[in-house]
mmCIF file of C-alpha atoms and ligand atoms in Angstrom:
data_model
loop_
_atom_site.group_PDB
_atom_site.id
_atom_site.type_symbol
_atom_site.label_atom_id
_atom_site.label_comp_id
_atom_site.label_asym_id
_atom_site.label_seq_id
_atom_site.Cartn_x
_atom_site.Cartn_y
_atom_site.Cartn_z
ATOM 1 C CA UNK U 1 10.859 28.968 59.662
ATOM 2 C CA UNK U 2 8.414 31.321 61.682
ATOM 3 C CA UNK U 3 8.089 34.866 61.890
ATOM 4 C CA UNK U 4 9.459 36.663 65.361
ATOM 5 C CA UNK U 5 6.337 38.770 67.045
ATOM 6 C CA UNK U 6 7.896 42.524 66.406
ATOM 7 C CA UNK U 7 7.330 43.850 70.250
ATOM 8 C CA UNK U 8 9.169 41.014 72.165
ATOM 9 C CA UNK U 9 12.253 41.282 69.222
ATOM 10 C CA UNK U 10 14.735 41.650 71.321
ATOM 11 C CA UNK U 11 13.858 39.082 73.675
ATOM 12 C CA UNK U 12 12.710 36.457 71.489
ATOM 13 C CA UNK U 13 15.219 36.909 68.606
ATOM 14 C CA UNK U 14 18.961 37.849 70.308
ATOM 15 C CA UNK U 15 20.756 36.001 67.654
ATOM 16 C CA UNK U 16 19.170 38.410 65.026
ATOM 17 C CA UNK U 17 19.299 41.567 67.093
ATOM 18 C CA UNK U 18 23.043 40.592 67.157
ATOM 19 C CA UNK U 19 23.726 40.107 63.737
ATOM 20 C CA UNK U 20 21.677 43.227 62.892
ATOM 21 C CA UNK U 21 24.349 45.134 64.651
ATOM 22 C CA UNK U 22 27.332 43.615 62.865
ATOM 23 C CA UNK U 23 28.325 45.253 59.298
ATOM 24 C CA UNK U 24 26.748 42.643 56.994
ATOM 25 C CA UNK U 25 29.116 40.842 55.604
ATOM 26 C CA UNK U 26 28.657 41.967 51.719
ATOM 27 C CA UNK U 27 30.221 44.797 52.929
ATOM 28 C CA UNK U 28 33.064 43.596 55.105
ATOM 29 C CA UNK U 29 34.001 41.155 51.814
ATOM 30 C CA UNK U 30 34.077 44.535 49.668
ATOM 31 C CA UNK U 31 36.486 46.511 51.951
ATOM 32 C CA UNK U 32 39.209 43.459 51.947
ATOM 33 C CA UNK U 33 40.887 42.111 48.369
ATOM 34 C CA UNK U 34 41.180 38.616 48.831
ATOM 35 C CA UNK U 35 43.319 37.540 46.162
ATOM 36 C CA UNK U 36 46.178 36.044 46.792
ATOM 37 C CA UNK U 37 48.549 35.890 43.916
ATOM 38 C CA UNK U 38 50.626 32.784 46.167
ATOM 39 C CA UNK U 39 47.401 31.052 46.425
ATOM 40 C CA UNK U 40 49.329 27.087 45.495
ATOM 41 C CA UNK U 41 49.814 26.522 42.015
ATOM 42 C CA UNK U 42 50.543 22.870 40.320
ATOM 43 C CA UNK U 43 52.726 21.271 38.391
ATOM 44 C CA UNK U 44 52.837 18.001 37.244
ATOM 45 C CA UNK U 45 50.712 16.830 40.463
ATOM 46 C CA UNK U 46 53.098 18.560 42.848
ATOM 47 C CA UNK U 47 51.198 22.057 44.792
ATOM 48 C CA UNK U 48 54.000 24.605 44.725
ATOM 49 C CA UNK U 49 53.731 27.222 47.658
ATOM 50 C CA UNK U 50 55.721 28.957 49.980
ATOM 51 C CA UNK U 51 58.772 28.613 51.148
ATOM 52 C CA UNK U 52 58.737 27.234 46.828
ATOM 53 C CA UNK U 53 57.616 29.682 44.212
ATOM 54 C CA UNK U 54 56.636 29.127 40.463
ATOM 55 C CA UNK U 55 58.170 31.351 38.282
ATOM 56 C CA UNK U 56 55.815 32.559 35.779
ATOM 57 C CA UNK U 57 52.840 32.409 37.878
ATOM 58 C CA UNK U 58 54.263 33.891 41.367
ATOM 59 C CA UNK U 59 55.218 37.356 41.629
ATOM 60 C CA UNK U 60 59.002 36.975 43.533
ATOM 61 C CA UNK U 61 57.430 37.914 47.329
ATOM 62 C CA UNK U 62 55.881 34.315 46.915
ATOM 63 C CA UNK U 63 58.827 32.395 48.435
ATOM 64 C CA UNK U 64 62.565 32.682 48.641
ATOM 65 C CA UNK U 65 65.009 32.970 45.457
ATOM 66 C CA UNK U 66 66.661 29.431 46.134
ATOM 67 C CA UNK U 67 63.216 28.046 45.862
ATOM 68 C CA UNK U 68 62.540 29.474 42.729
ATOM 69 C CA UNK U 69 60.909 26.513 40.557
ATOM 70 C CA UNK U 70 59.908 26.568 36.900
ATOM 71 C CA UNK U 71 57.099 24.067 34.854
ATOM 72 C CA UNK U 72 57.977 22.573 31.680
ATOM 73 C CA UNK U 73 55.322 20.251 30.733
ATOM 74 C CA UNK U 74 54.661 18.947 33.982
ATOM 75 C CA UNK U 75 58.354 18.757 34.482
ATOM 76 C CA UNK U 76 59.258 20.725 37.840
ATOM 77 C CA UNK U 77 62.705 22.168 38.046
ATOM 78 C CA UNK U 78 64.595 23.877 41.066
ATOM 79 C CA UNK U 79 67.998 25.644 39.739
ATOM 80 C CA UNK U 80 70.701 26.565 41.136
ATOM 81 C CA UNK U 81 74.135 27.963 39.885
ATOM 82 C CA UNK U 82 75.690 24.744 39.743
ATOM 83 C CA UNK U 83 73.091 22.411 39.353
ATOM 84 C CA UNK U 84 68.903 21.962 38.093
ATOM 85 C CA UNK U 85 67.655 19.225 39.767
ATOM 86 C CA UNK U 86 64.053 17.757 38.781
ATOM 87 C CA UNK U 87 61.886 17.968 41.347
ATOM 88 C CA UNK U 88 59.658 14.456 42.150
ATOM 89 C CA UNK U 89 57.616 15.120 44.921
ATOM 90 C CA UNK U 90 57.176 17.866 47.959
ATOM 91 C CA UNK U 91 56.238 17.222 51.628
ATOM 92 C CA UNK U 92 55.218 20.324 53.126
ATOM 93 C CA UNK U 93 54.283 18.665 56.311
ATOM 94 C CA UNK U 94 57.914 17.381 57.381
ATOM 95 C CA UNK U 95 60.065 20.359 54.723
ATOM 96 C CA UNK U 96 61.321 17.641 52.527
ATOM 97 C CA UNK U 97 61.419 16.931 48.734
ATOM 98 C CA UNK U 98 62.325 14.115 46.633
ATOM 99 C CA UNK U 99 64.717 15.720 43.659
ATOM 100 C CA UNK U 100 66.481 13.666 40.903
ATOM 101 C CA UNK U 101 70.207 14.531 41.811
ATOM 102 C CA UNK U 102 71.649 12.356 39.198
ATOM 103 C CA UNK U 103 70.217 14.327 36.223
ATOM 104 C CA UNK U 104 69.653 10.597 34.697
ATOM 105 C CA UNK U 105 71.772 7.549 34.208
ATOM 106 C CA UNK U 106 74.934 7.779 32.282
ATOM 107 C CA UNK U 107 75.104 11.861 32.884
ATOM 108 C CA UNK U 108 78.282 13.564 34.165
ATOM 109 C CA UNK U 109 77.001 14.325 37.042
ATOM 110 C CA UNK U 110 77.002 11.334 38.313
ATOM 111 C CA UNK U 111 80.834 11.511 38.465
ATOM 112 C CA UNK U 112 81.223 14.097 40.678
ATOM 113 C CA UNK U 113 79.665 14.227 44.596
ATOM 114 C CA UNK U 114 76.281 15.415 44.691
ATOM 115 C CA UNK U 115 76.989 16.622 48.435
ATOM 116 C CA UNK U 116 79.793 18.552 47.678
ATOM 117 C CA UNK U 117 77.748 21.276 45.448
ATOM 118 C CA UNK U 118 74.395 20.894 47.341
ATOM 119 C CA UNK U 119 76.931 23.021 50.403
ATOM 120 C CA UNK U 120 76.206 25.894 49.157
ATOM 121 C CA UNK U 121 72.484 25.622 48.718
ATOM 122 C CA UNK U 122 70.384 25.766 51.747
ATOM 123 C CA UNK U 123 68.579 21.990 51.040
ATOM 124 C CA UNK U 124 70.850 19.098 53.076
ATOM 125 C CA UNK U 125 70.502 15.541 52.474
ATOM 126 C CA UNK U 126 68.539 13.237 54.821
ATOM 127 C CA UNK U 127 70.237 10.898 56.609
ATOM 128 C CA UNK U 128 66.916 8.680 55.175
ATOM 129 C CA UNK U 129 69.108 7.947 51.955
ATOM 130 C CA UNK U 130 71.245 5.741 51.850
ATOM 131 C CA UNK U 131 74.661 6.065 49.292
ATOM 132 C CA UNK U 132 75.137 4.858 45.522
ATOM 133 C CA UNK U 133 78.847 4.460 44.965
ATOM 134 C CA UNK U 134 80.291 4.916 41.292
ATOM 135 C CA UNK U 135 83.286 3.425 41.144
ATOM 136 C CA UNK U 136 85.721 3.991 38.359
ATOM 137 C CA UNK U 137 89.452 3.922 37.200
ATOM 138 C CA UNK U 138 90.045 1.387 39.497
ATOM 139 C CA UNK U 139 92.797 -1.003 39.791
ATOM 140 C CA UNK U 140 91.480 -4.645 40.156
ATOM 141 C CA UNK U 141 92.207 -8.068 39.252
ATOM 142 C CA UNK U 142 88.959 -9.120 39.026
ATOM 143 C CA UNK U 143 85.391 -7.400 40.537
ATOM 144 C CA UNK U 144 83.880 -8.233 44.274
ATOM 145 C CA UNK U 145 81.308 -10.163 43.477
ATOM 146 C CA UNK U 146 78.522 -6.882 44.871
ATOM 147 C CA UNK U 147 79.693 -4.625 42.320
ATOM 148 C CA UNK U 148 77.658 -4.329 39.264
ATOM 149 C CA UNK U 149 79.267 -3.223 36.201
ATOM 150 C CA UNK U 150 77.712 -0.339 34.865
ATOM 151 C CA UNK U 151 77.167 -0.018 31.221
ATOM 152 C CA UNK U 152 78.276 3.969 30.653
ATOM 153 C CA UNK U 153 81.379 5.634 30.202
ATOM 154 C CA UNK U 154 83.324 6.979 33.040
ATOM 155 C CA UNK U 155 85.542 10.056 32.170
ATOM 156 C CA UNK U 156 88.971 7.645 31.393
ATOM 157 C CA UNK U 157 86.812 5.467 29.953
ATOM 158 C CA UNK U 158 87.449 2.633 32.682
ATOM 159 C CA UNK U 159 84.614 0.098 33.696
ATOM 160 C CA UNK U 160 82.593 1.891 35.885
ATOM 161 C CA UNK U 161 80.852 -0.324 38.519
ATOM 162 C CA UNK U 162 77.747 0.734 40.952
ATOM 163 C CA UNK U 163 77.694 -0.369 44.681
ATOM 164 C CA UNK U 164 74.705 0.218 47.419
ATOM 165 C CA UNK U 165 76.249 1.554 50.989
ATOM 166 C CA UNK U 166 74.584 2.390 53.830
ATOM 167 C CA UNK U 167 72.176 4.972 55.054
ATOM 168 C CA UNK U 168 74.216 8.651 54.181
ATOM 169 C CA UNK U 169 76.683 10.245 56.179
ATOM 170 C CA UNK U 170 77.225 13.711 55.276
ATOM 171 C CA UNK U 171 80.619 14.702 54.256
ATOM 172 C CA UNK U 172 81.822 11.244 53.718
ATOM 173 C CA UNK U 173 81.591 7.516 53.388
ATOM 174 C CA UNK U 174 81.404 5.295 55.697
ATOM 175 C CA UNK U 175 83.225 2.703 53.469
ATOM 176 C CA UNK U 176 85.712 4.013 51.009
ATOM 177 C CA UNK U 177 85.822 1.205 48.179
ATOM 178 C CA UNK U 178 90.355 0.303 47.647
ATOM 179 C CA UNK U 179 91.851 1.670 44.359
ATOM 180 C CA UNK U 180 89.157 3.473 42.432
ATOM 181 C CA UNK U 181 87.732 6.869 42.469
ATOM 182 C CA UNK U 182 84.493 7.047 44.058
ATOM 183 C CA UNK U 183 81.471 9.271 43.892
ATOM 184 C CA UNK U 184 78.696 9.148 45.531
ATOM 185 C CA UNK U 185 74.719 9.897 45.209
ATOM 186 C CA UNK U 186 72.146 9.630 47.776
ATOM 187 C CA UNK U 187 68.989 8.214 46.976
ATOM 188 C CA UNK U 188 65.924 6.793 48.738
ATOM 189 C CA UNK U 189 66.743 2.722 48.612
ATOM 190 C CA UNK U 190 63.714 0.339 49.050
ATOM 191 C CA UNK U 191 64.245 -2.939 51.302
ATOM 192 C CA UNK U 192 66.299 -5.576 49.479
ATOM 193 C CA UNK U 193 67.555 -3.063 46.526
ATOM 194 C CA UNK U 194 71.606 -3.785 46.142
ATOM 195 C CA UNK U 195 73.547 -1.850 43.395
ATOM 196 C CA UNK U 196 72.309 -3.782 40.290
ATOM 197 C CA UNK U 197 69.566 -1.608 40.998
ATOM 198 C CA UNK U 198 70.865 1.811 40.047
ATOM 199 C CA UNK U 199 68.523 2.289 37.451
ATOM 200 C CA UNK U 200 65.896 2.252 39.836
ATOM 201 C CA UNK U 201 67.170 3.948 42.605
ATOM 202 C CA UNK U 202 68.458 6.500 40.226
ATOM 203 C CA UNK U 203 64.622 7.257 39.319
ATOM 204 C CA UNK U 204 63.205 7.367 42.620
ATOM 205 C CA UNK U 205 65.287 10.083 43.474
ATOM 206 C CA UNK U 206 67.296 12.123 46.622
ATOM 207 C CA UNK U 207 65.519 13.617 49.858
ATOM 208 C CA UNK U 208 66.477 16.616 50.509
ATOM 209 C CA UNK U 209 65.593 18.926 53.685
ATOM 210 C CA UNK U 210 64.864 22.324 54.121
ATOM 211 C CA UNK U 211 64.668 24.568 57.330
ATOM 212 C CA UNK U 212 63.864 28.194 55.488
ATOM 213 C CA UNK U 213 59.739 27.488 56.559
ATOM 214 C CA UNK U 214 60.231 27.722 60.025
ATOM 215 C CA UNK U 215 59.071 31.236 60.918
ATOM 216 C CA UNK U 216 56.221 30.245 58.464
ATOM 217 C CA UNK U 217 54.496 28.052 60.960
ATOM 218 C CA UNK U 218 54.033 30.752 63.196
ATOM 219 C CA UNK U 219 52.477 32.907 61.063
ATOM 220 C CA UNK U 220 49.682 31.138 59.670
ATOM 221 C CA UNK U 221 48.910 30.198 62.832
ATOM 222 C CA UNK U 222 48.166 33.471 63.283
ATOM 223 C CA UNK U 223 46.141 33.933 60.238
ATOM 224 C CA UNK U 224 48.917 35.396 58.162
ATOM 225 C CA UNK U 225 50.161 34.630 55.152
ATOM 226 C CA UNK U 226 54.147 33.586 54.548
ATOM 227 C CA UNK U 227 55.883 36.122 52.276
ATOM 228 C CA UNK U 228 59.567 37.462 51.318
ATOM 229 C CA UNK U 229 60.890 40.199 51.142
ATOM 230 C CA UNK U 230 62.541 40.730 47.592
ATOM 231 C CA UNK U 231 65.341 42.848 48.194
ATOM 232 C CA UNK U 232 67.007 41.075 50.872
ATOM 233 C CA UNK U 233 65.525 37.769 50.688
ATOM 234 C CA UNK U 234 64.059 37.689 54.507
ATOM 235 C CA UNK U 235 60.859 36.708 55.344
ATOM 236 C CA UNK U 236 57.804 38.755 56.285
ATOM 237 C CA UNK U 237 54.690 37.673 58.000
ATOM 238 C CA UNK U 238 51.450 39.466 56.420
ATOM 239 C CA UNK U 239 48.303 40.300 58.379
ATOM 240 C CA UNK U 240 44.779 41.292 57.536
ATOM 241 C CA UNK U 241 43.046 43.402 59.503
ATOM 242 C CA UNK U 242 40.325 43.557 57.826
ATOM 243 C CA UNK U 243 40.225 46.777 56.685
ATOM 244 C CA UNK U 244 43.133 48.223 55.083
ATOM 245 C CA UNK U 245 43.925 44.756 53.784
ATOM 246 C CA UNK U 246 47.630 43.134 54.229
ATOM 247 C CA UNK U 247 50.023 44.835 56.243
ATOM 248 C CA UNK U 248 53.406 43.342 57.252
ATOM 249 C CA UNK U 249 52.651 42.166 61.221
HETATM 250 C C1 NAG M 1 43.559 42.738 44.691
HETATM 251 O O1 NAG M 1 44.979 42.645 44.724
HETATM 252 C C2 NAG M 1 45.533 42.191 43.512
HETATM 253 C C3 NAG M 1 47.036 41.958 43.725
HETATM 254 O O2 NAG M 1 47.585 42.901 44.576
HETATM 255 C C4 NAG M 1 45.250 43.209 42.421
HETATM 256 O O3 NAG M 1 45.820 42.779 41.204
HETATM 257 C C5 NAG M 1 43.748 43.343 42.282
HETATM 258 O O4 NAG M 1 43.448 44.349 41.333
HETATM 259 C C6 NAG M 1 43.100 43.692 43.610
HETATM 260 N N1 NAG M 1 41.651 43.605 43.464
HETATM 261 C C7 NAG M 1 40.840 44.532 43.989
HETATM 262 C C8 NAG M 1 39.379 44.307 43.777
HETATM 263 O O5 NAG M 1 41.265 45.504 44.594
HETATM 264 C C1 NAG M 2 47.168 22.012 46.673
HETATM 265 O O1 NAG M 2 47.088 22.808 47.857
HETATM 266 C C2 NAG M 2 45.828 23.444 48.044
HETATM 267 C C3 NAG M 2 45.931 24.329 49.261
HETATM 268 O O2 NAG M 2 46.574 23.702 50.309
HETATM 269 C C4 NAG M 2 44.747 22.382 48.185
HETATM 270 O O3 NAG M 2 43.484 23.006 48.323
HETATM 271 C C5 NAG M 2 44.742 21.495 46.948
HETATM 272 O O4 NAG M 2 43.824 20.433 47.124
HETATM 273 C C6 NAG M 2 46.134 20.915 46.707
HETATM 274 N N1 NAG M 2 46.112 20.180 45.448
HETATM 275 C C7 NAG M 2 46.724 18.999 45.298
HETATM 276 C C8 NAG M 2 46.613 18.349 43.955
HETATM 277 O O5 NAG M 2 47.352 18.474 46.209
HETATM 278 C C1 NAG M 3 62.960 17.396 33.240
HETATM 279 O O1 NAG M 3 63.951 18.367 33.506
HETATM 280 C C2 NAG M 3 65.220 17.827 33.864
HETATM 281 C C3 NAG M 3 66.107 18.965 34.296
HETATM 282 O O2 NAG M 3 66.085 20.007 33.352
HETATM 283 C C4 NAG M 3 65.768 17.057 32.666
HETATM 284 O O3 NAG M 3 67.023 16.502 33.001
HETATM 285 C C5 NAG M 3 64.782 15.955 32.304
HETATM 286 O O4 NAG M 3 65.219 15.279 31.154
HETATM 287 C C6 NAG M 3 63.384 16.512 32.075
HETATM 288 N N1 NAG M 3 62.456 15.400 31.948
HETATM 289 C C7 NAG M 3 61.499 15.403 31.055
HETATM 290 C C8 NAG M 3 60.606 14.215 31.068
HETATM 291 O O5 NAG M 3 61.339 16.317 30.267
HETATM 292 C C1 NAG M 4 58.300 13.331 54.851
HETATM 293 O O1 NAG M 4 57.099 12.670 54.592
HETATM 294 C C2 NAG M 4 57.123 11.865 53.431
HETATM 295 C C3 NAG M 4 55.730 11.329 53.189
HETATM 296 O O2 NAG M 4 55.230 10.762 54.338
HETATM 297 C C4 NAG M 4 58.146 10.752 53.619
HETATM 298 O O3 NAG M 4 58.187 9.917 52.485
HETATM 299 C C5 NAG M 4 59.510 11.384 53.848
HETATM 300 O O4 NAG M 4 60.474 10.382 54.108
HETATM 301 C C6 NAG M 4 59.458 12.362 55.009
HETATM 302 N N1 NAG M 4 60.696 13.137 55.062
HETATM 303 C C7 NAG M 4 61.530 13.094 56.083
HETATM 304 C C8 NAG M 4 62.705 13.994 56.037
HETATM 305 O O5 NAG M 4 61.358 12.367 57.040
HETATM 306 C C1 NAG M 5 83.914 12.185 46.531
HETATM 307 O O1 NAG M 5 84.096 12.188 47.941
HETATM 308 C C2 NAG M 5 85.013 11.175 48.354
HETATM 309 C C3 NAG M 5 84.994 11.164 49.885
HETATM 310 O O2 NAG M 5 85.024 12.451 50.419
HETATM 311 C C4 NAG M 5 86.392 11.502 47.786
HETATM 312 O O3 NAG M 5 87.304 10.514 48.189
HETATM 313 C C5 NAG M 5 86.295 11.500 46.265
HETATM 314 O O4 NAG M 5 87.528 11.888 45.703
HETATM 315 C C6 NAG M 5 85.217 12.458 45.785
HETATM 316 N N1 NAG M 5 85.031 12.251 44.365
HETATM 317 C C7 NAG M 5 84.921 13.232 43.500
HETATM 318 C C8 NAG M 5 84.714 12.852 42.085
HETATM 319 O O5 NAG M 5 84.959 14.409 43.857
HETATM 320 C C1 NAG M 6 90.933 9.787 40.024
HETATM 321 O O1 NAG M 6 91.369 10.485 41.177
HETATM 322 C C2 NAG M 6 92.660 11.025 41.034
HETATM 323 C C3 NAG M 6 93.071 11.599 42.364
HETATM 324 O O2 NAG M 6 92.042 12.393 42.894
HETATM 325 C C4 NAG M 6 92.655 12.055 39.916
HETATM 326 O O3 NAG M 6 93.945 12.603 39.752
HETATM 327 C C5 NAG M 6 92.194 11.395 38.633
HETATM 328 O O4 NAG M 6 92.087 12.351 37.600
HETATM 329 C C6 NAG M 6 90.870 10.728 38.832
HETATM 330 N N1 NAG M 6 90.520 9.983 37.636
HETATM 331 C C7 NAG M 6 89.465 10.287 36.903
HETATM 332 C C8 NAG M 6 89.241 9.434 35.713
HETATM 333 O O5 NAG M 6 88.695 11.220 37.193
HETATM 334 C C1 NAG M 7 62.861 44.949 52.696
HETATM 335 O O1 NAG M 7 64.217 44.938 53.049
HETATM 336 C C2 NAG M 7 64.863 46.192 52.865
HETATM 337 C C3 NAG M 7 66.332 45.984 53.099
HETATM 338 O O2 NAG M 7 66.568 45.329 54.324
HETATM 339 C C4 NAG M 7 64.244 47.204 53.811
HETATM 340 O O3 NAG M 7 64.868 48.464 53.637
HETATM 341 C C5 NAG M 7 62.752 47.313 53.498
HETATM 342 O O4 NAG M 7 62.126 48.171 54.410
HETATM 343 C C6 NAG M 7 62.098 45.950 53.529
HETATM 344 N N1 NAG M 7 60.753 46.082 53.017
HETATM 345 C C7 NAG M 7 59.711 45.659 53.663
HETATM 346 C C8 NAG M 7 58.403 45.838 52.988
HETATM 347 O O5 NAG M 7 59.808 45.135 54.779
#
């Protein structure tokens, strides 16, 4: 490092002249609070941030109240009036999550449609799952041979049996099994799994979708920072200027 010779300064030495001119920035980094309170928090390995807030450690503004998660030993939940799903895993990058739907083998749940109480939340299913049939109270002579009996009680304690459809039509099934009630789960599949594997695909969970992040893409790529507003649930877009600190933009 050498010394610049003090008459030729502004010559020699622009880049210093230049940032002699700027407010240091000590001072800049006083005027502005950077803390963010819905800086990503974790849970059990999975980074909760907007449009998804952690109760408990987010203040409300951090995301929308349908994505209102809570942490119980690592276990991440998202509630909603009908339902509390676990939550597995998140993908920011393509607004999807993997959520156990099922609330674990044997449970009630399973006897009703999961699609038919996900309506009225704002997630939807991915066509990416395929469907588990449960099929119970059923009137057979005998069991196709790609039906597994299920060892759990169904609610008229007849033989329930699991079957593995295809990928998951919204709405409805593609293949509505003769003479038994049906219900039906989505989950992820793997290549070659067939119904005797509901205790697997049970675990590996549902993807869901989301849409609510959209206008959130727009402004971070601005340099702001994706908030809600609390008392009507809409989003706001926060700036900095630098100064005054956040300001809705
Ligand atoms: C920055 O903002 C946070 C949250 O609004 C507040 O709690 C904190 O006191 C502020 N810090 C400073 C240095 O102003
Ligand atoms: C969570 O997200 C933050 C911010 O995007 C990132 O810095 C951090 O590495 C992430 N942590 C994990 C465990 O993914
Ligand atoms: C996690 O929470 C879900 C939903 O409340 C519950 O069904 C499940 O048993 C919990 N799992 C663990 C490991 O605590
Ligand atoms: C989003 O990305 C994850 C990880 O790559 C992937 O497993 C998942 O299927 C994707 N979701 C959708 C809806 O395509
Ligand atoms: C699930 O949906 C199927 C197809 O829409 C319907 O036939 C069946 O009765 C429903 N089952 C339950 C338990 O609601
Ligand atoms: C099977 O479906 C029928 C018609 O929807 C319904 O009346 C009956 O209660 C169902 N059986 C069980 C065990 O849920
Ligand atoms: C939040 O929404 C309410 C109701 O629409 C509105 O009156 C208020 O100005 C909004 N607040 C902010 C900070 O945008």
């Amino acid at each position: 490092m050498h010394a610049c010779p003090v008459p030729a300064a502004a010559l020699l030495c622009p880049v210093v002249l230049l940032l002699a001119l700027l407010p240091s920035p000590a001072t800049a980094a006083a005027a502005l609070n950077t803390s963010n309170p819905c800086a990503p928090a974790l849970c059990g390995g999975i980074n909760i941030t907007f449009p998804f807030w952690l109760a408990g450690k987010h203040p409300p503004e951090c995301g929308y109240k349908a994505y209102q998660v809570t942490c119980d030993k690592g276990n991440l939940t998202l509630k909603n009036s009908y339902w509390t799903y676990q939550l597995l895993d998140i993908f920011y990058q393509n607004s999807s999550f993997r959520a156990d739907l099922s609330g674990g083998l044997c449970d009630s749940q399973n006897f009703v449609n999961a699609s038919s109480d996900l309506g009225l939340s704002p997630f939807k299913i991915s066509p990416k799952n395929q469907e588990l049939f449960f099929l119970y109270d059923c009137e057979l002579r005998g069991r196709p041979r790609s039906w597994t009996l299920v060892n759990c009680p169904s609610p008229d304690d007849s033989s329930v049996y699991a079957l593995l459809g295809k990928n998951y039509t919204p709405g409805g099934t593609g293949m509505p099994p003769m003479n038994c009630n049906v219900s039906t789960i989505p989950v992820l599949g793997y290549e070659g799994a067939t119904g005797a594997d509901y205790q697997r695909l049970l675990k590996g969970g549902s993807l869901l979708e989301y849409t609510d992040d959209e206008p959130c893409k727009d402004c971070t790529d601005t340099g702001g920072r994706c908030r809600v507003n609390v008392s009507d649930d809409a989003f706001a877009c926060y700036c900095n200027d630098g100064d005054d600190g956040w300001f809705i933009c």
